[in-house]
Amino acid sequence: MVCIPFPMMRLGVLVFLPSHSTADYVTPVEQQFTVDFNASDKNAVLNVPVGLTPLRSKRPRSDEYLNQEAENAKTLSLRQRVMSPPCFRNPFVNSDVFPERARQGCVSAFGSSSRYREEFHQIKEIGRGDFSYVYKVLKRLDGCLYAVKHSNRRLLNEGDRRKALREVQALSCLGYHENVVRYFSSWFENDFLYIQMELCETNLRDESLAWTFTEKKLTEAMFQLLNALKHLHSHGLAHLDVKPDNIYIRKGVYKIGDFGLACRIDGAISIEDGDSRYLPMELINDDHSHLDKADMFSLGATFYELARRSPLPASGSQYQAIRQGKLALLPGFSLVFQSLIKSLMHPAAKNRPSAAQALKNALFKKSSSKAL
């Protein structure tokens, strides 16, 4: 038996192996070498399939490539379309806003990484300010309605985050009080701050546009809000932005909210001025020695505005007159009511009553005796 060197292609390297009499049943016929014993120019030529010749590119055809790309895009799109969790109806809550599609779950473009989209179904916008939006939402798990406030811009630096967190930290420090908007939870998401709070139907500003307040109604509201301020001040906090817009109503109960400017009464935290229409003169003059009494002035100014049924001035001679204690008479309101308003807005902070002292005013004793 004669052994003839037999070439074999392995990983691009031509290797000669001895050939035996046994036939090659493994290598396809079209890929086998043919050997010319006459040593012609065609000796040791590989019958290469057409598909592997240089004349045929290994790159897929353009139409095949596009089809493959479209298929990949379709698969990626399906992966990104994450189904939001379903909303569960709470049998203890009577609500007609429960969305049918939310019970079944809906496709979320935000993906599963969004806690807001994953835990809440957004119903509508109910308010906005200079720094945030507020939405009425349904919590998917417990089936209850809440308000979620989130910043209207990204909080990228430490200073912005600390400023935004002031409301969260103030509310968590206060704990529960029926006349303070209740705080539930907060979190950062994509550099936006989200705050989950109690949902209220309206605020004093909107209520004043729809109804004319009687003395009895204003007395009831003032009594509740004095209790709220007493609670704040006993915890060493001042609100510094008391006004009709920040006083909310839920089932007839008045609640103070929007603690974005809240600070410590001892002045250990930087102080920012609120709405100028409700600011006492000492804050305008950068006197921060009686921050709790600044809240008392703002509360008095709020009820003075509601009783006189016209907006307070933001500047001018009338603005200065109010801060000098020169208040106009309030037709239809008792002298006891007007006297309390005047004491709350006294030009000298130290002469204003505290919240605890104001609650002992004869106006509230008179109101409670009438209720009996």
Short mmCIF file of C-alpha atoms in Angstrom, two decimals:
data_model
loop_
_atom_site.label_atom_id
_atom_site.label_comp_id
_atom_site.label_asym_id
_atom_site.label_seq_id
_atom_site.Cartn_x
_atom_site.Cartn_y
_atom_site.Cartn_z
CA MET A 1 0.00 0.00 0.00
CA VAL A 2 1.34 3.36 -1.00
CA CYS A 3 0.87 6.31 1.35
CA ILE A 4 0.32 9.54 -0.49
CA PRO A 5 0.47 12.85 1.40
CA PHE A 6 -3.09 14.09 1.62
CA PRO A 7 -3.74 17.78 2.27
CA MET A 8 -6.46 18.83 4.73
CA MET A 9 -7.77 22.31 5.58
CA ARG A 10 -7.99 22.97 9.33
CA LEU A 11 -8.67 26.50 10.57
CA GLY A 12 -7.16 28.06 7.48
CA VAL A 13 -3.94 25.99 7.70
CA LEU A 14 -3.13 23.43 5.05
CA VAL A 15 -2.02 20.21 6.74
CA PHE A 16 -0.80 17.13 4.84
CA LEU A 17 -1.85 13.81 6.30
CA PRO A 18 -1.01 10.34 5.03
CA SER A 19 -3.73 8.86 2.86
CA HIS A 20 -4.80 5.26 3.45
CA SER A 21 -6.88 2.99 1.34
CA THR A 22 -9.98 3.68 3.45
CA ALA A 23 -12.35 6.03 1.67
CA ASP A 24 -13.21 9.42 3.20
CA TYR A 25 -16.84 9.18 4.19
CA VAL A 26 -16.80 12.25 6.46
CA THR A 27 -15.71 15.15 4.27
CA PRO A 28 -18.35 16.13 1.69
CA VAL A 29 -17.38 15.27 -1.84
CA GLU A 30 -17.41 18.85 -3.04
CA GLN A 31 -14.88 19.81 -0.33
CA GLN A 32 -12.39 17.01 -1.06
CA PHE A 33 -9.09 17.57 -2.80
CA THR A 34 -8.39 16.01 -6.17
CA VAL A 35 -4.81 14.90 -6.81
CA ASP A 36 -3.32 14.87 -10.26
CA PHE A 37 -0.52 12.21 -10.32
CA ASN A 38 0.85 13.79 -13.46
CA ALA A 39 1.84 16.83 -11.40
CA SER A 40 -0.05 19.23 -13.62
CA ASP A 41 -0.92 22.79 -12.62
CA LYS A 42 -4.24 21.56 -11.27
CA ASN A 43 -2.55 19.39 -8.69
CA ALA A 44 -3.96 19.62 -5.12
CA VAL A 45 -6.85 21.91 -6.00
CA LEU A 46 -9.72 22.13 -3.51
CA ASN A 47 -13.22 22.02 -4.90
CA VAL A 48 -14.43 24.99 -2.83
CA PRO A 49 -18.17 25.52 -2.68
CA VAL A 50 -19.39 28.58 -4.52
CA GLY A 51 -20.76 30.10 -1.32
CA LEU A 52 -17.22 30.35 0.16
CA THR A 53 -15.38 31.80 -2.81
CA PRO A 54 -14.13 35.40 -2.81
CA LEU A 55 -16.73 36.14 -5.48
CA ARG A 56 -19.51 35.63 -2.93
CA SER A 57 -19.48 37.90 0.13
CA LYS A 58 -20.09 36.31 3.51
CA ARG A 59 -22.09 39.41 4.57
CA PRO A 60 -25.86 38.81 4.45
CA ARG A 61 -27.80 40.35 1.64
CA SER A 62 -29.21 43.82 2.31
CA ASP A 63 -32.82 42.64 2.42
CA GLU A 64 -31.92 39.83 4.83
CA TYR A 65 -29.99 42.30 7.00
CA LEU A 66 -32.90 44.72 7.13
CA ASN A 67 -35.29 41.92 8.00
CA GLN A 68 -32.98 40.78 10.79
CA GLU A 69 -32.64 44.37 12.07
CA ALA A 70 -36.41 44.84 12.07
CA GLU A 71 -36.84 41.56 13.94
CA ASN A 72 -34.30 42.66 16.55
CA ALA A 73 -36.02 46.05 16.95
CA LYS A 74 -39.37 44.34 17.36
CA THR A 75 -37.97 42.06 20.05
CA LEU A 76 -36.36 45.01 21.84
CA SER A 77 -39.60 46.97 21.68
CA LEU A 78 -41.51 44.11 23.24
CA ARG A 79 -38.95 43.90 26.03
CA GLN A 80 -39.31 47.62 26.76
CA ARG A 81 -43.11 47.56 26.89
CA VAL A 82 -43.45 46.48 30.49
CA MET A 83 -46.91 45.79 31.83
CA SER A 84 -47.75 47.94 34.86
CA PRO A 85 -49.10 46.04 37.86
CA PRO A 86 -52.90 45.93 38.12
CA CYS A 87 -54.88 48.17 40.47
CA PHE A 88 -56.79 46.39 43.23
CA ARG A 89 -60.14 47.75 44.34
CA ASN A 90 -60.44 48.34 48.08
CA PRO A 91 -63.85 47.07 49.25
CA PHE A 92 -63.74 49.46 52.22
CA VAL A 93 -63.46 52.54 49.98
CA ASN A 94 -66.37 53.91 47.98
CA SER A 95 -64.90 55.46 44.84
CA ASP A 96 -66.21 55.81 41.30
CA VAL A 97 -62.89 56.89 39.77
CA PHE A 98 -61.41 53.41 39.71
CA PRO A 99 -60.23 52.89 36.11
CA GLU A 100 -61.32 49.69 34.39
CA ARG A 101 -58.14 49.45 32.38
CA ALA A 102 -56.06 50.02 35.51
CA ARG A 103 -57.54 46.91 37.12
CA GLN A 104 -56.37 44.89 34.15
CA GLY A 105 -52.97 46.50 34.01
CA CYS A 106 -51.73 48.75 31.26
CA VAL A 107 -48.61 49.06 29.16
CA SER A 108 -46.13 51.45 30.69
CA ALA A 109 -43.62 53.28 28.55
CA PHE A 110 -41.58 54.06 31.67
CA GLY A 111 -40.60 50.47 32.30
CA SER A 112 -40.57 48.62 35.57
CA SER A 113 -37.92 50.90 37.09
CA SER A 114 -40.44 53.69 37.78
CA ARG A 115 -41.84 53.40 41.28
CA TYR A 116 -44.38 56.13 40.52
CA ARG A 117 -45.79 54.31 37.47
CA GLU A 118 -45.53 50.94 39.14
CA GLU A 119 -47.35 51.88 42.37
CA PHE A 120 -49.78 54.58 41.21
CA HIS A 121 -52.30 55.23 38.47
CA GLN A 122 -52.25 58.94 37.63
CA ILE A 123 -55.75 60.40 37.27
CA LYS A 124 -55.30 64.15 36.73
CA GLU A 125 -53.30 67.22 37.67
CA ILE A 126 -54.84 69.08 40.61
CA GLY A 127 -52.29 71.81 41.21
CA ARG A 128 -48.95 73.32 40.33
CA GLY A 129 -46.57 75.81 41.84
CA ASP A 130 -43.23 77.39 41.06
CA PHE A 131 -41.33 74.21 41.89
CA SER A 132 -43.72 71.28 41.58
CA TYR A 133 -46.81 69.63 40.12
CA VAL A 134 -49.47 67.84 42.16
CA TYR A 135 -51.47 64.90 40.81
CA LYS A 136 -54.49 63.01 42.01
CA VAL A 137 -53.51 59.34 41.91
CA LEU A 138 -54.87 55.92 42.73
CA LYS A 139 -52.55 53.56 44.54
CA ARG A 140 -52.70 50.26 42.72
CA LEU A 141 -52.23 48.04 45.76
CA ASP A 142 -54.67 49.49 48.33
CA GLY A 143 -57.15 51.09 45.91
CA CYS A 144 -57.12 54.45 47.77
CA LEU A 145 -56.73 57.97 46.41
CA TYR A 146 -53.73 60.14 47.25
CA ALA A 147 -52.01 63.32 46.15
CA VAL A 148 -48.49 62.98 44.77
CA LYS A 149 -46.35 66.08 44.42
CA HIS A 150 -43.23 65.94 42.31
CA SER A 151 -40.63 68.53 41.44
CA ASN A 152 -40.95 70.14 38.03
CA ARG A 153 -37.23 69.97 37.33
CA ARG A 154 -34.34 67.64 38.04
CA LEU A 155 -32.59 68.15 41.36
CA LEU A 156 -29.02 67.60 40.26
CA ASN A 157 -26.97 69.21 43.03
CA GLU A 158 -26.89 68.75 46.77
CA GLY A 159 -28.26 72.22 47.49
CA ASP A 160 -31.39 71.69 45.39
CA ARG A 161 -32.00 68.31 46.99
CA ARG A 162 -31.67 69.66 50.51
CA LYS A 163 -34.06 72.50 49.73
CA ALA A 164 -36.64 70.15 48.19
CA LEU A 165 -36.35 67.73 51.11
CA ARG A 166 -37.23 70.43 53.63
CA GLU A 167 -40.96 69.75 53.21
CA VAL A 168 -40.47 65.99 53.59
CA GLN A 169 -38.35 66.36 56.69
CA ALA A 170 -40.71 68.87 58.30
CA LEU A 171 -43.77 66.68 57.71
CA SER A 172 -42.05 63.53 58.98
CA CYS A 173 -40.91 65.39 62.10
CA LEU A 174 -44.44 66.62 62.88
CA GLY A 175 -46.11 63.24 62.79
CA TYR A 176 -49.87 62.94 62.49
CA HIS A 177 -52.25 65.78 63.32
CA GLU A 178 -55.74 66.04 61.88
CA ASN A 179 -55.19 69.69 60.88
CA VAL A 180 -51.93 69.05 59.03
CA VAL A 181 -51.94 67.46 55.57
CA ARG A 182 -50.83 63.90 56.18
CA TYR A 183 -47.51 62.66 54.82
CA PHE A 184 -47.09 59.04 53.70
CA SER A 185 -43.91 58.52 51.70
CA SER A 186 -41.28 60.13 49.48
CA TRP A 187 -38.53 59.06 47.10
CA PHE A 188 -36.17 60.27 44.40
CA GLU A 189 -36.67 58.97 40.88
CA ASN A 190 -34.50 60.09 37.96
CA ASP A 191 -33.45 63.12 40.05
CA PHE A 192 -37.08 64.18 40.65
CA LEU A 193 -38.54 64.22 44.17
CA TYR A 194 -41.93 62.54 44.70
CA ILE A 195 -44.03 63.09 47.84
CA GLN A 196 -47.11 60.98 48.57
CA MET A 197 -49.62 62.85 50.72
CA GLU A 198 -53.22 62.91 51.82
CA LEU A 199 -55.66 63.97 49.09
CA CYS A 200 -57.83 67.01 49.89
CA GLU A 201 -60.83 68.17 47.89
CA THR A 202 -60.01 71.88 47.70
CA ASN A 203 -58.26 74.77 49.45
CA LEU A 204 -59.38 78.01 51.06
CA ARG A 205 -58.48 80.06 47.99
CA ASP A 206 -60.74 78.08 45.68
CA GLU A 207 -63.42 77.84 48.35
CA SER A 208 -63.47 81.62 48.75
CA LEU A 209 -64.11 82.03 45.02
CA ALA A 210 -67.11 79.70 45.18
CA TRP A 211 -68.65 80.72 48.51
CA THR A 212 -69.00 83.74 50.78
CA PHE A 213 -67.72 82.86 54.24
CA THR A 214 -69.82 83.65 57.27
CA GLU A 215 -68.31 84.50 60.64
CA LYS A 216 -69.33 81.10 61.95
CA LYS A 217 -67.53 79.33 59.10
CA LEU A 218 -64.38 81.42 59.44
CA THR A 219 -64.37 80.96 63.22
CA GLU A 220 -64.53 77.20 62.81
CA ALA A 221 -61.70 77.25 60.26
CA MET A 222 -59.55 79.55 62.41
CA PHE A 223 -59.99 77.34 65.47
CA GLN A 224 -58.76 74.27 63.56
CA LEU A 225 -55.80 76.10 62.04
CA LEU A 226 -54.75 77.54 65.38
CA ASN A 227 -54.61 73.96 66.62
CA ALA A 228 -52.39 73.11 63.65
CA LEU A 229 -50.02 76.02 64.40
CA LYS A 230 -49.95 75.08 68.07
CA HIS A 231 -48.82 71.59 67.01
CA LEU A 232 -46.15 73.00 64.67
CA HIS A 233 -44.77 75.46 67.18
CA SER A 234 -44.68 72.87 69.96
CA HIS A 235 -42.37 70.83 67.70
CA GLY A 236 -40.10 73.84 67.17
CA LEU A 237 -41.23 74.48 63.58
CA ALA A 238 -42.53 77.61 61.86
CA HIS A 239 -44.45 77.33 58.58
CA LEU A 240 -43.66 80.80 57.13
CA ASP A 241 -46.07 80.42 54.20
CA VAL A 242 -49.53 80.44 55.78
CA LYS A 243 -52.07 81.70 53.23
CA PRO A 244 -55.39 80.58 51.68
CA ASP A 245 -53.63 78.63 48.92
CA ASN A 246 -51.84 76.44 51.48
CA ILE A 247 -54.85 75.67 53.66
CA TYR A 248 -56.65 72.58 52.42
CA ILE A 249 -60.06 71.10 53.13
CA ARG A 250 -60.89 67.42 53.42
CA LYS A 251 -64.38 66.36 54.49
CA GLY A 252 -64.93 69.64 56.31
CA VAL A 253 -61.58 69.53 58.14
CA TYR A 254 -59.08 72.35 57.54
CA LYS A 255 -55.43 71.38 57.15
CA ILE A 256 -52.18 73.26 56.69
CA GLY A 257 -49.99 71.99 53.85
CA ASP A 258 -47.06 73.01 51.62
CA PHE A 259 -44.14 73.00 54.04
CA GLY A 260 -41.54 73.99 51.45
CA LEU A 261 -40.50 77.09 53.43
CA ALA A 262 -40.78 75.54 56.90
CA CYS A 263 -37.89 76.21 59.26
CA ARG A 264 -36.89 75.87 62.88
CA ILE A 265 -38.13 78.53 65.26
CA ASP A 266 -34.61 78.94 66.65
CA GLY A 267 -33.41 80.07 63.22
CA ALA A 268 -30.96 77.19 62.80
CA ILE A 269 -32.13 76.69 59.20
CA SER A 270 -31.86 79.27 56.43
CA ILE A 271 -35.04 81.31 56.04
CA GLU A 272 -36.78 82.25 52.81
CA ASP A 273 -39.62 84.72 52.57
CA GLY A 274 -43.06 83.55 51.49
CA ASP A 275 -45.86 85.49 49.80
CA SER A 276 -45.35 89.20 50.50
CA ARG A 277 -49.10 89.79 50.98
CA TYR A 278 -49.04 87.74 54.20
CA LEU A 279 -45.59 88.66 55.54
CA PRO A 280 -45.18 90.65 58.77
CA MET A 281 -42.90 93.66 58.80
CA GLU A 282 -40.23 91.98 60.94
CA LEU A 283 -39.54 89.34 58.26
CA ILE A 284 -39.32 92.06 55.62
CA ASN A 285 -36.72 93.72 57.84
CA ASP A 286 -34.86 90.39 58.31
CA ASP A 287 -35.78 90.13 61.98
CA HIS A 288 -36.11 86.38 62.64
CA SER A 289 -36.35 86.44 66.41
CA HIS A 290 -40.09 85.60 66.56
CA LEU A 291 -40.77 83.16 63.73
CA ASP A 292 -43.74 81.55 65.46
CA LYS A 293 -45.37 84.98 65.75
CA ALA A 294 -44.77 85.50 62.03
CA ASP A 295 -47.10 82.55 61.44
CA MET A 296 -49.69 84.23 63.65
CA PHE A 297 -49.58 87.39 61.54
CA SER A 298 -49.97 85.36 58.34
CA LEU A 299 -52.95 83.49 59.77
CA GLY A 300 -54.57 86.78 60.81
CA ALA A 301 -53.91 88.25 57.35
CA THR A 302 -55.48 85.17 55.74
CA PHE A 303 -58.73 85.54 57.67
CA TYR A 304 -58.72 89.31 57.28
CA GLU A 305 -58.61 88.82 53.52
CA LEU A 306 -61.41 86.23 53.55
CA ALA A 307 -63.60 88.39 55.79
CA ARG A 308 -63.18 91.56 53.73
CA ARG A 309 -63.76 89.56 50.51
CA SER A 310 -60.99 91.20 48.49
CA PRO A 311 -57.33 90.32 47.85
CA LEU A 312 -54.66 91.84 50.05
CA PRO A 313 -52.29 94.35 48.42
CA ALA A 314 -48.73 93.27 47.63
CA SER A 315 -47.30 96.80 47.90
CA GLY A 316 -48.26 100.45 48.21
CA SER A 317 -49.70 102.65 50.93
CA GLN A 318 -52.44 100.20 51.91
CA TYR A 319 -49.81 97.48 52.24
CA GLN A 320 -47.88 99.66 54.68
CA ALA A 321 -51.03 100.65 56.57
CA ILE A 322 -51.94 97.01 57.23
CA ARG A 323 -48.48 96.40 58.71
CA GLN A 324 -48.94 99.41 60.94
CA GLY A 325 -52.08 97.82 62.40
CA LYS A 326 -54.51 100.07 60.53
CA LEU A 327 -57.18 97.57 59.50
CA ALA A 328 -60.49 98.42 57.89
CA LEU A 329 -63.71 97.51 59.65
CA LEU A 330 -65.35 94.27 58.60
CA PRO A 331 -69.10 94.77 58.15
CA GLY A 332 -71.15 91.77 59.25
CA PHE A 333 -68.51 90.50 61.68
CA SER A 334 -68.60 90.81 65.45
CA LEU A 335 -66.23 93.01 67.41
CA VAL A 336 -64.83 89.90 69.11
CA PHE A 337 -63.88 88.44 65.71
CA GLN A 338 -62.35 91.71 64.49
CA SER A 339 -60.48 92.17 67.76
CA LEU A 340 -58.83 88.76 67.44
CA ILE A 341 -57.81 89.49 63.84
CA LYS A 342 -56.31 92.80 64.95
CA SER A 343 -54.32 91.15 67.75
CA LEU A 344 -52.98 88.47 65.39
CA MET A 345 -51.78 91.21 63.02
CA HIS A 346 -50.26 93.47 65.67
CA PRO A 347 -47.23 95.37 64.28
CA ALA A 348 -45.06 94.20 67.20
CA ALA A 349 -44.42 90.46 67.07
CA LYS A 350 -44.06 90.11 70.83
CA ASN A 351 -47.57 91.57 71.31
CA ARG A 352 -49.26 88.94 69.16
CA PRO A 353 -50.81 85.98 70.96
CA SER A 354 -49.33 82.52 70.55
CA ALA A 355 -51.50 79.83 69.01
CA ALA A 356 -52.17 78.36 72.45
CA GLN A 357 -53.21 81.78 73.80
CA ALA A 358 -55.43 82.54 70.80
CA LEU A 359 -57.31 79.28 71.29
CA LYS A 360 -58.50 80.63 74.66
CA ASN A 361 -60.05 83.69 73.03
CA ALA A 362 -63.66 84.52 73.86
CA LEU A 363 -64.59 84.08 70.18
CA PHE A 364 -64.18 80.32 70.43
CA LYS A 365 -65.95 80.09 73.78
CA LYS A 366 -68.83 82.02 72.24
CA SER A 367 -68.85 79.73 69.22
CA SER A 368 -68.79 76.54 71.31
CA SER A 369 -71.62 77.76 73.57
CA LYS A 370 -73.76 78.48 70.51
CA ALA A 371 -73.07 74.99 69.20
CA LEU A 372 -74.35 73.55 72.48
#
